[in-house]
PDB file of C-alpha atoms in Angstrom:
ATOM      1  CA  MET D   1     -21.517  36.254  -2.271  1.00 57.00           C
ATOM      2  CA  PRO D   2     -22.085  32.862  -4.187  1.00 71.00           C
ATOM      3  CA  ARG D   3     -21.270  30.275  -1.917  1.00 72.00           C
ATOM      4  CA  GLN D   4     -19.509  28.837  -4.632  1.00 72.00           C
ATOM      5  CA  LEU D   5     -17.047  32.031  -4.558  1.00 77.00           C
ATOM      6  CA  VAL D   6     -17.234  31.790  -0.917  1.00 76.00           C
ATOM      7  CA  SER D   7     -16.041  28.366  -0.773  1.00 77.00           C
ATOM      8  CA  TRP D   8     -12.770  29.179  -3.016  1.00 81.00           C
ATOM      9  CA  VAL D   9     -12.112  32.185  -0.791  1.00 80.00           C
ATOM     10  CA  GLN D  10     -11.897  29.860   2.189  1.00 81.00           C
ATOM     11  CA  ALA D  11      -9.488  27.639   0.318  1.00 82.00           C
ATOM     12  CA  ALA D  12      -7.089  30.328  -1.131  1.00 86.00           C
ATOM     13  CA  PRO D  13      -5.028  30.636   1.432  1.00 87.00           C
ATOM     14  CA  LEU D  14      -4.123  27.352   2.159  1.00 88.00           C
ATOM     15  CA  ALA D  15      -4.078  26.313  -1.785  1.00 88.00           C
ATOM     16  CA  LEU D  16      -1.477  29.589  -1.804  1.00 91.00           C
ATOM     17  CA  ILE D  17       0.403  28.080   1.088  1.00 92.00           C
ATOM     18  CA  LEU D  18       0.693  24.394  -0.371  1.00 90.00           C
ATOM     19  CA  ALA D  19       1.488  25.839  -3.886  1.00 90.00           C
ATOM     20  CA  ALA D  20       4.656  27.799  -2.366  1.00 90.00           C
ATOM     21  CA  PHE D  21       5.827  25.453   0.202  1.00 91.00           C
ATOM     22  CA  LEU D  22       4.916  22.426  -2.011  1.00 89.00           C
ATOM     23  CA  VAL D  23       4.742  22.794  -5.575  1.00 91.00           C
ATOM     24  CA  ALA D  24       7.113  25.533  -6.456  1.00 93.00           C
ATOM     25  CA  PRO D  25      10.145  23.328  -4.460  1.00 93.00           C
ATOM     26  CA  ILE D  26       8.888  20.779  -6.489  1.00 93.00           C
ATOM     27  CA  ILE D  27       8.615  22.452  -9.906  1.00 94.00           C
ATOM     28  CA  MET D  28      11.873  23.589  -9.353  1.00 94.00           C
ATOM     29  CA  ILE D  29      13.702  20.537  -8.705  1.00 94.00           C
ATOM     30  CA  VAL D  30      12.149  18.893 -11.574  1.00 94.00           C
ATOM     31  CA  ILE D  31      13.822  22.421 -13.769  1.00 94.00           C
ATOM     32  CA  VAL D  32      17.051  21.645 -11.716  1.00 93.00           C
ATOM     33  CA  SER D  33      17.149  18.079 -12.658  1.00 93.00           C
ATOM     34  CA  PHE D  34      17.223  18.672 -16.913  1.00 93.00           C
ATOM     35  CA  TRP D  35      20.589  21.335 -15.783  1.00 92.00           C
ATOM     36  CA  GLY D  36      23.976  21.136 -16.791  1.00 89.00           C
ATOM     37  CA  ALA D  37      27.123  20.578 -14.218  1.00 85.00           C
ATOM     38  CA  THR D  38      30.569  20.860 -14.560  1.00 81.00           C
ATOM     39  CA  GLU D  39      33.280  20.226 -11.649  1.00 77.00           C
ATOM     40  CA  TRP D  40      33.159  24.677 -11.320  1.00 80.00           C
ATOM     41  CA  SER D  41      29.635  25.483 -12.219  1.00 83.00           C
ATOM     42  CA  ILE D  42      26.330  24.712 -12.877  1.00 87.00           C
ATOM     43  CA  TYR D  43      24.704  26.112 -16.217  1.00 87.00           C
ATOM     44  CA  PRO D  44      20.761  26.527 -17.258  1.00 90.00           C
ATOM     45  CA  ALA D  45      20.415  24.125 -20.037  1.00 87.00           C
ATOM     46  CA  PHE D  46      17.634  21.469 -21.033  1.00 88.00           C
ATOM     47  CA  GLN D  47      19.023  18.101 -21.221  1.00 90.00           C
ATOM     48  CA  PHE D  48      18.679  14.666 -20.596  1.00 91.00           C
ATOM     49  CA  ASP D  49      22.234  13.743 -19.399  1.00 90.00           C
ATOM     50  CA  ASN D  50      21.790  13.414 -15.867  1.00 91.00           C
ATOM     51  CA  TYR D  51      19.018  11.152 -16.645  1.00 93.00           C
ATOM     52  CA  GLU D  52      20.961   8.970 -18.864  1.00 92.00           C
ATOM     53  CA  PHE D  53      23.692   9.238 -16.183  1.00 91.00           C
ATOM     54  CA  LEU D  54      21.076   7.620 -14.086  1.00 92.00           C
ATOM     55  CA  PHE D  55      19.425   4.754 -16.123  1.00 92.00           C
ATOM     56  CA  ARG D  56      22.879   3.878 -17.896  1.00 92.00           C
ATOM     57  CA  SER D  57      24.519   3.251 -13.780  1.00 90.00           C
ATOM     58  CA  PRO D  58      24.293   0.171 -12.430  1.00 91.00           C
ATOM     59  CA  VAL D  59      24.800   1.886  -9.183  1.00 90.00           C
ATOM     60  CA  THR D  60      21.774   3.508  -9.565  1.00 91.00           C
ATOM     61  CA  TYR D  61      19.224  -0.435  -9.927  1.00 92.00           C
ATOM     62  CA  THR D  62      21.836  -0.983  -6.821  1.00 93.00           C
ATOM     63  CA  VAL D  63      20.938   1.069  -4.684  1.00 93.00           C
ATOM     64  CA  PHE D  64      16.906   1.181  -5.632  1.00 93.00           C
ATOM     65  CA  ALA D  65      16.764  -2.273  -4.963  1.00 93.00           C
ATOM     66  CA  ASN D  66      18.454  -1.778  -1.644  1.00 93.00           C
ATOM     67  CA  THR D  67      16.138   1.345  -0.906  1.00 94.00           C
ATOM     68  CA  LEU D  68      12.951  -1.139  -1.560  1.00 93.00           C
ATOM     69  CA  LYS D  69      14.866  -3.805   0.395  1.00 94.00           C
ATOM     70  CA  TYR D  70      15.062  -2.178   3.726  1.00 95.00           C
ATOM     71  CA  THR D  71      11.124  -0.339   2.840  1.00 94.00           C
ATOM     72  CA  PHE D  72       9.328  -3.958   2.638  1.00 95.00           C
ATOM     73  CA  ILE D  73      11.158  -5.336   5.525  1.00 96.00           C
ATOM     74  CA  THR D  74      10.925  -2.340   7.948  1.00 96.00           C
ATOM     75  CA  TRP D  75       6.945  -2.228   6.470  1.00 95.00           C
ATOM     76  CA  ALA D  76       6.555  -5.952   7.207  1.00 96.00           C
ATOM     77  CA  LEU D  77       8.212  -5.572  10.660  1.00 96.00           C
ATOM     78  CA  THR D  78       6.347  -2.357  12.399  1.00 96.00           C
ATOM     79  CA  LEU D  79       2.343  -3.498  10.725  1.00 96.00           C
ATOM     80  CA  LEU D  80       3.768  -7.014  12.766  1.00 96.00           C
ATOM     81  CA  ILE D  81       4.452  -4.647  15.759  1.00 95.00           C
ATOM     82  CA  GLY D  82       2.233  -1.607  15.017  1.00 94.00           C
ATOM     83  CA  PHE D  83      -0.913  -4.178  14.589  1.00 95.00           C
ATOM     84  CA  THR D  84       0.155  -6.120  18.148  1.00 94.00           C
ATOM     85  CA  VAL D  85       0.474  -3.172  19.945  1.00 93.00           C
ATOM     86  CA  ALA D  86      -2.444  -1.955  18.857  1.00 92.00           C
ATOM     87  CA  TYR D  87      -4.664  -4.826  19.136  1.00 92.00           C
ATOM     88  CA  PHE D  88      -3.785  -5.058  22.929  1.00 92.00           C
ATOM     89  CA  LEU D  89      -4.159  -1.599  23.453  1.00 90.00           C
ATOM     90  CA  ALA D  90      -8.006  -1.209  21.918  1.00 88.00           C
ATOM     91  CA  PHE D  91      -8.974  -5.149  23.012  1.00 87.00           C
ATOM     92  CA  GLU D  92      -7.338  -5.990  25.699  1.00 86.00           C
ATOM     93  CA  VAL D  93      -7.091  -3.239  27.569  1.00 85.00           C
ATOM     94  CA  ARG D  94     -10.509  -2.255  29.038  1.00 79.00           C
ATOM     95  CA  THR D  95     -10.812   1.270  30.440  1.00 82.00           C
ATOM     96  CA  LEU D  96      -9.673   5.013  28.985  1.00 82.00           C
ATOM     97  CA  LYS D  97      -7.991   6.258  30.979  1.00 86.00           C
ATOM     98  CA  TRP D  98      -5.431   3.243  30.714  1.00 87.00           C
ATOM     99  CA  GLN D  99      -6.241   3.112  27.091  1.00 85.00           C
ATOM    100  CA  ILE D 100      -4.830   6.774  27.093  1.00 85.00           C
ATOM    101  CA  ALA D 101      -2.357   6.539  29.704  1.00 87.00           C
ATOM    102  CA  LEU D 102      -0.186   3.703  27.410  1.00 86.00           C
ATOM    103  CA  PHE D 103      -0.205   4.874  24.393  1.00 83.00           C
ATOM    104  CA  LEU D 104       1.044   7.740  25.802  1.00 84.00           C
ATOM    105  CA  LEU D 105       3.893   5.863  27.329  1.00 84.00           C
ATOM    106  CA  CYS D 106       4.282   4.756  23.562  1.00 82.00           C
ATOM    107  CA  THR D 107       4.784   8.377  22.550  1.00 82.00           C
ATOM    108  CA  ILE D 108       7.623   8.685  25.348  1.00 81.00           C
ATOM    109  CA  PRO D 109      10.583   8.261  23.045  1.00 78.00           C
ATOM    110  CA  PHE D 110       9.578  10.500  20.146  1.00 77.00           C
ATOM    111  CA  TRP D 111      10.338  13.012  23.335  1.00 80.00           C
ATOM    112  CA  THR D 112      13.490  13.389  21.762  1.00 81.00           C
ATOM    113  CA  SER D 113      15.551  13.704  18.839  1.00 81.00           C
ATOM    114  CA  ASN D 114      15.856  10.880  15.649  1.00 81.00           C
ATOM    115  CA  ILE D 115      19.093  11.147  15.623  1.00 84.00           C
ATOM    116  CA  ILE D 116      19.989  10.521  19.855  1.00 86.00           C
ATOM    117  CA  ARG D 117      17.404   7.751  19.551  1.00 86.00           C
ATOM    118  CA  MET D 118      19.051   6.420  17.050  1.00 86.00           C
ATOM    119  CA  ILE D 119      22.733   6.796  17.462  1.00 85.00           C
ATOM    120  CA  SER D 120      21.661   5.520  20.789  1.00 87.00           C
ATOM    121  CA  TRP D 121      21.644   2.104  19.631  1.00 89.00           C
ATOM    122  CA  ILE D 122      25.548   2.231  18.787  1.00 87.00           C
ATOM    123  CA  PRO D 123      26.847   1.684  22.428  1.00 87.00           C
ATOM    124  CA  PHE D 124      24.161  -1.631  22.840  1.00 89.00           C
ATOM    125  CA  LEU D 125      25.097  -2.748  19.461  1.00 89.00           C
ATOM    126  CA  GLY D 126      29.215  -2.294  19.138  1.00 85.00           C
ATOM    127  CA  ARG D 127      31.470  -5.217  19.379  1.00 83.00           C
ATOM    128  CA  ASN D 128      31.886  -3.976  22.904  1.00 85.00           C
ATOM    129  CA  GLY D 129      28.675  -3.208  23.497  1.00 84.00           C
ATOM    130  CA  LEU D 130      25.317  -3.987  25.987  1.00 87.00           C
ATOM    131  CA  ALA D 131      24.373  -6.675  23.973  1.00 88.00           C
ATOM    132  CA  ASN D 132      27.606  -8.709  22.565  1.00 88.00           C
ATOM    133  CA  SER D 133      28.820  -8.677  26.801  1.00 89.00           C
ATOM    134  CA  ALA D 134      25.460  -9.644  27.456  1.00 89.00           C
ATOM    135  CA  LEU D 135      25.724 -12.721  25.184  1.00 88.00           C
ATOM    136  CA  LEU D 136      29.214 -13.243  26.249  1.00 88.00           C
ATOM    137  CA  SER D 137      28.552 -13.751  29.518  1.00 88.00           C
ATOM    138  CA  TRP D 138      25.466 -16.349  29.175  1.00 88.00           C
ATOM    139  CA  GLY D 139      27.324 -18.475  27.330  1.00 84.00           C
ATOM    140  CA  VAL D 140      24.956 -17.719  24.232  1.00 84.00           C
ATOM    141  CA  ILE D 141      28.246 -16.781  21.525  1.00 83.00           C
ATOM    142  CA  ASP D 142      32.197 -17.856  21.715  1.00 84.00           C
ATOM    143  CA  GLU D 143      33.258 -14.426  20.456  1.00 86.00           C
ATOM    144  CA  PRO D 144      31.253 -10.879  19.816  1.00 85.00           C
ATOM    145  CA  LEU D 145      29.026 -10.395  16.849  1.00 86.00           C
ATOM    146  CA  ASP D 146      30.094  -8.021  14.277  1.00 85.00           C
ATOM    147  CA  TRP D 147      26.693  -8.333  12.660  1.00 87.00           C
ATOM    148  CA  LEU D 148      24.671  -6.187  15.503  1.00 87.00           C
ATOM    149  CA  LEU D 149      26.081  -2.988  14.056  1.00 87.00           C
ATOM    150  CA  PHE D 150      27.176  -1.645  10.904  1.00 88.00           C
ATOM    151  CA  SER D 151      25.309  -4.109   8.969  1.00 88.00           C
ATOM    152  CA  ASP D 152      22.173  -4.481   7.254  1.00 91.00           C
ATOM    153  CA  PHE D 153      20.335  -4.808  10.408  1.00 93.00           C
ATOM    154  CA  SER D 154      21.167  -2.427  12.484  1.00 92.00           C
ATOM    155  CA  VAL D 155      20.207  -0.258   9.806  1.00 93.00           C
ATOM    156  CA  ILE D 156      16.625  -2.332   9.639  1.00 94.00           C
ATOM    157  CA  LEU D 157      16.090  -2.349  13.809  1.00 93.00           C
ATOM    158  CA  ALA D 158      16.905   1.958  13.741  1.00 93.00           C
ATOM    159  CA  PHE D 159      14.152   2.207  10.937  1.00 94.00           C
ATOM    160  CA  VAL D 160      11.334   0.001  12.753  1.00 94.00           C
ATOM    161  CA  HIS D 161      12.337   2.101  16.046  1.00 92.00           C
ATOM    162  CA  LEU D 162      12.514   5.024  14.038  1.00 91.00           C
ATOM    163  CA  TYR D 163       9.539   4.419  12.741  1.00 93.00           C
ATOM    164  CA  THR D 164       6.773   1.678  14.099  1.00 93.00           C
ATOM    165  CA  LEU D 165       4.297   3.872  16.371  1.00 91.00           C
ATOM    166  CA  PHE D 166       3.833   5.882  12.391  1.00 93.00           C
ATOM    167  CA  MET D 167       1.472   2.280  11.745  1.00 94.00           C
ATOM    168  CA  VAL D 168       0.213   1.994  15.320  1.00 93.00           C
ATOM    169  CA  VAL D 169      -1.658   5.521  15.678  1.00 91.00           C
ATOM    170  CA  PRO D 170      -3.766   4.628  12.380  1.00 92.00           C
ATOM    171  CA  ILE D 171      -4.573   0.982  13.329  1.00 93.00           C
ATOM    172  CA  PHE D 172      -5.101   2.017  16.808  1.00 91.00           C
ATOM    173  CA  ASN D 173      -7.268   4.454  15.343  1.00 90.00           C
ATOM    174  CA  SER D 174      -9.547   1.876  13.113  1.00 90.00           C
ATOM    175  CA  MET D 175      -9.457  -0.578  15.733  1.00 90.00           C
ATOM    176  CA  MET D 176     -11.052   2.563  18.232  1.00 88.00           C
ATOM    177  CA  ARG D 177     -14.039   2.900  15.677  1.00 87.00           C
ATOM    178  CA  ILE D 178     -15.145  -1.102  15.696  1.00 86.00           C
ATOM    179  CA  ASP D 179     -18.097  -1.646  16.945  1.00 84.00           C
ATOM    180  CA  HIS D 180     -17.868  -4.402  19.649  1.00 83.00           C
ATOM    181  CA  ALA D 181     -21.242  -5.683  19.006  1.00 86.00           C
ATOM    182  CA  LEU D 182     -19.831  -7.308  15.211  1.00 87.00           C
ATOM    183  CA  ILE D 183     -17.089  -8.973  17.590  1.00 87.00           C
ATOM    184  CA  GLU D 184     -19.630 -10.181  20.237  1.00 87.00           C
ATOM    185  CA  ALA D 185     -22.202 -11.494  17.233  1.00 88.00           C
ATOM    186  CA  ALA D 186     -18.897 -13.299  15.290  1.00 86.00           C
ATOM    187  CA  ARG D 187     -18.428 -14.730  18.818  1.00 87.00           C
ATOM    188  CA  ASP D 188     -22.077 -15.960  19.405  1.00 84.00           C
ATOM    189  CA  GLY D 189     -22.077 -16.952  15.928  1.00 85.00           C
ATOM    190  CA  GLY D 190     -19.533 -19.522  16.385  1.00 85.00           C
ATOM    191  CA  ALA D 191     -16.739 -17.750  15.420  1.00 84.00           C
ATOM    192  CA  SER D 192     -12.929 -18.432  17.004  1.00 87.00           C
ATOM    193  CA  ALA D 193     -10.668 -16.108  18.156  1.00 84.00           C
ATOM    194  CA  ARG D 194      -8.628 -16.365  14.987  1.00 88.00           C
ATOM    195  CA  GLN D 195     -11.829 -16.308  12.882  1.00 89.00           C
ATOM    196  CA  ILE D 196     -13.137 -13.004  13.935  1.00 88.00           C
ATOM    197  CA  LEU D 197      -9.628 -11.834  13.823  1.00 88.00           C
ATOM    198  CA  PHE D 198      -8.708 -12.566   9.817  1.00 89.00           C
ATOM    199  CA  HIS D 199     -12.519 -11.726   9.230  1.00 88.00           C
ATOM    200  CA  VAL D 200     -14.091  -8.596  11.241  1.00 89.00           C
ATOM    201  CA  ILE D 201     -10.873  -6.776  13.160  1.00 90.00           C
ATOM    202  CA  VAL D 202      -8.558  -7.053   9.929  1.00 90.00           C
ATOM    203  CA  PRO D 203     -10.677  -6.404   7.306  1.00 89.00           C
ATOM    204  CA  LEU D 204     -11.669  -3.220   9.217  1.00 88.00           C
ATOM    205  CA  CYS D 205      -8.486  -1.835  10.101  1.00 90.00           C
ATOM    206  CA  LYS D 206      -7.650  -1.759   6.275  1.00 89.00           C
ATOM    207  CA  PRO D 207      -8.080   1.924   5.520  1.00 88.00           C
ATOM    208  CA  GLY D 208      -5.620   2.308   9.346  1.00 90.00           C
ATOM    209  CA  ILE D 209      -3.250  -0.582   7.789  1.00 92.00           C
ATOM    210  CA  MET D 210      -2.995   1.600   4.540  1.00 91.00           C
ATOM    211  CA  ILE D 211      -2.116   4.739   6.195  1.00 91.00           C
ATOM    212  CA  GLY D 212       0.826   3.540   8.331  1.00 93.00           C
ATOM    213  CA  THR D 213       2.147   1.719   5.530  1.00 93.00           C
ATOM    214  CA  ILE D 214       2.020   4.936   3.770  1.00 92.00           C
ATOM    215  CA  PHE D 215       3.504   6.945   6.379  1.00 93.00           C
ATOM    216  CA  VAL D 216       6.268   4.514   7.151  1.00 95.00           C
ATOM    217  CA  THR D 217       7.088   3.631   3.482  1.00 93.00           C
ATOM    218  CA  THR D 218       7.843   7.489   2.492  1.00 92.00           C
ATOM    219  CA  LEU D 219       9.680   7.874   5.667  1.00 93.00           C
ATOM    220  CA  VAL D 220      12.469   5.010   5.120  1.00 94.00           C
ATOM    221  CA  MET D 221      12.648   5.930   1.297  1.00 91.00           C
ATOM    222  CA  GLY D 222      13.502   9.121   1.706  1.00 88.00           C
ATOM    223  CA  ASP D 223      15.724   8.308   4.873  1.00 88.00           C
ATOM    224  CA  PHE D 224      19.259   8.925   3.993  1.00 86.00           C
ATOM    225  CA  ILE D 225      20.931   9.799   8.424  1.00 88.00           C
ATOM    226  CA  THR D 226      19.847   6.483   9.249  1.00 90.00           C
ATOM    227  CA  VAL D 227      21.779   4.680   7.052  1.00 90.00           C
ATOM    228  CA  ARG D 228      24.980   6.984   7.206  1.00 88.00           C
ATOM    229  CA  PHE D 229      24.977   6.411  10.731  1.00 88.00           C
ATOM    230  CA  MET D 230      23.442   2.729  11.004  1.00 89.00           C
ATOM    231  CA  SER D 231      25.854   1.366   8.272  1.00 87.00           C
ATOM    232  CA  GLY D 232      29.445   3.305   9.365  1.00 83.00           C
ATOM    233  CA  SER D 233      28.461   4.585   5.643  1.00 79.00           C
ATOM    234  CA  GLN D 234      28.675   0.860   4.708  1.00 83.00           C
ATOM    235  CA  ARG D 235      25.667   0.693   2.560  1.00 85.00           C
ATOM    236  CA  ALA D 236      23.657   3.361   0.360  1.00 86.00           C
ATOM    237  CA  ASN D 237      19.625   4.140  -0.336  1.00 89.00           C
ATOM    238  CA  VAL D 238      18.698   7.061  -2.640  1.00 91.00           C
ATOM    239  CA  GLY D 239      18.625   9.341   0.162  1.00 88.00           C
ATOM    240  CA  ARG D 240      22.643   8.578   0.040  1.00 88.00           C
ATOM    241  CA  LEU D 241      22.477   9.012  -3.035  1.00 89.00           C
ATOM    242  CA  ILE D 242      21.366  12.324  -3.307  1.00 92.00           C
ATOM    243  CA  SER D 243      23.241  13.583  -0.229  1.00 89.00           C
ATOM    244  CA  ASN D 244      26.194  12.726  -1.895  1.00 88.00           C
ATOM    245  CA  ASP D 245      26.076  14.516  -4.470  1.00 89.00           C
ATOM    246  CA  ILE D 246      24.894  17.539  -2.734  1.00 89.00           C
ATOM    247  CA  SER D 247      27.903  17.653  -0.476  1.00 87.00           C
ATOM    248  CA  LEU D 248      29.940  17.721  -3.842  1.00 86.00           C
ATOM    249  CA  LEU D 249      27.427  20.701  -5.020  1.00 86.00           C
ATOM    250  CA  GLN D 250      26.254  18.005  -8.176  1.00 89.00           C
ATOM    251  CA  TYR D 251      22.495  19.866  -7.493  1.00 91.00           C
ATOM    252  CA  PRO D 252      21.342  18.498 -10.757  1.00 93.00           C
ATOM    253  CA  SER D 253      22.186  15.285 -10.199  1.00 92.00           C
ATOM    254  CA  ALA D 254      20.758  14.960  -7.162  1.00 93.00           C
ATOM    255  CA  SER D 255      17.470  16.966  -9.016  1.00 94.00           C
ATOM    256  CA  ALA D 256      17.044  14.136 -11.099  1.00 94.00           C
ATOM    257  CA  THR D 257      17.848  11.389  -8.231  1.00 94.00           C
ATOM    258  CA  ALA D 258      15.486  13.416  -6.209  1.00 94.00           C
ATOM    259  CA  VAL D 259      12.275  13.384  -9.109  1.00 95.00           C
ATOM    260  CA  LEU D 260      13.249   9.525 -10.024  1.00 93.00           C
ATOM    261  CA  LEU D 261      12.576   8.700  -6.278  1.00 93.00           C
ATOM    262  CA  LEU D 262       9.485  10.603  -6.210  1.00 93.00           C
ATOM    263  CA  VAL D 263       7.755   9.179  -9.233  1.00 93.00           C
ATOM    264  CA  THR D 264       8.825   5.458  -7.439  1.00 91.00           C
ATOM    265  CA  VAL D 265       7.291   6.878  -4.285  1.00 91.00           C
ATOM    266  CA  LEU D 266       4.080   7.900  -6.174  1.00 91.00           C
ATOM    267  CA  ILE D 267       3.296   4.549  -8.221  1.00 91.00           C
ATOM    268  CA  VAL D 268       4.024   3.047  -4.531  1.00 87.00           C
ATOM    269  CA  ILE D 269       1.201   5.248  -3.038  1.00 88.00           C
ATOM    270  CA  GLY D 270      -0.903   4.870  -6.225  1.00 88.00           C
ATOM    271  CA  LEU D 271      -0.870   1.108  -6.139  1.00 86.00           C
ATOM    272  CA  LEU D 272      -1.667   1.733  -2.594  1.00 84.00           C
ATOM    273  CA  LEU D 273      -4.741   4.100  -2.879  1.00 83.00           C
ATOM    274  CA  ARG D 274      -6.294   1.153  -5.872  1.00 82.00           C
ATOM    275  CA  LEU D 275      -6.294  -1.266  -2.307  1.00 78.00           C
ATOM    276  CA  VAL D 276      -7.748   0.534   0.076  1.00 75.00           C
ATOM    277  CA  ASP D 277     -10.219   3.526   0.002  1.00 70.00           C
ATOM    278  CA  ILE D 278      -8.838   5.462   2.979  1.00 67.00           C
ATOM    279  CA  ARG D 279     -11.042   8.220   2.625  1.00 65.00           C
ATOM    280  CA  LYS D 280     -13.083   6.329   5.247  1.00 59.00           C
ATOM    281  CA  GLU D 281     -10.838   7.096   7.591  1.00 54.00           C
ATOM    282  CA  LEU D 282     -10.132  10.984   7.088  1.00 55.00           C
TER     283      LEU D 282
END
């Protein structure tokens, strides 16, 4: 059997799985996005009413802007925290045993459900919660802070808590591949710690940073349950818009919004991939 044919046969099972569980559902969503709907029925059609309604509604632009705001702020905070944690594990912890132990410690929150970890912030941030009680007892504030919970602050806090590890792992993997001889050579050449960080470590970590960015960006842009719980249903993102349409059985409208979200995510990922070749990390 020719080698090329053997390669096709070996790739066929995975290709079929991807086609059945990834490509086919996306195609179905695109098809349904052109269908029509009334208050009591959905009918197959090929019309642009759903997209026309989305592009003409100011709510769409507000919700997408809110989604991008959450995504950017969460990305910036997870990058800062993730890079710091990864740097500490890779360069400050000297033994492999402690690196593994501390890395596993970072994964402990993932032993529980995302929803449980998320709603655990509610009694902590509430008006009568632990945070306000502590600040009042210390005399830092005179009355409870209302913006700690059911606000953009609580939403972003939950996002950072849930998704920071997705930034830590790829950056840590990149840092562990850095030859320490390069750092020693830079230090022998008179480079300061700041110069080594920004001119040696950060450039070599770009693939890991980009992979973490893609993870965090796609997860935040597609999330809806976090925004719903942590904002007290007072804020909205694209995921919540889709969820609301589905709860009202408006599947064509939800599909059209999902297609727009998918296109937005693909554009963002495409721009990111033009900046760094992540194949070096794979």
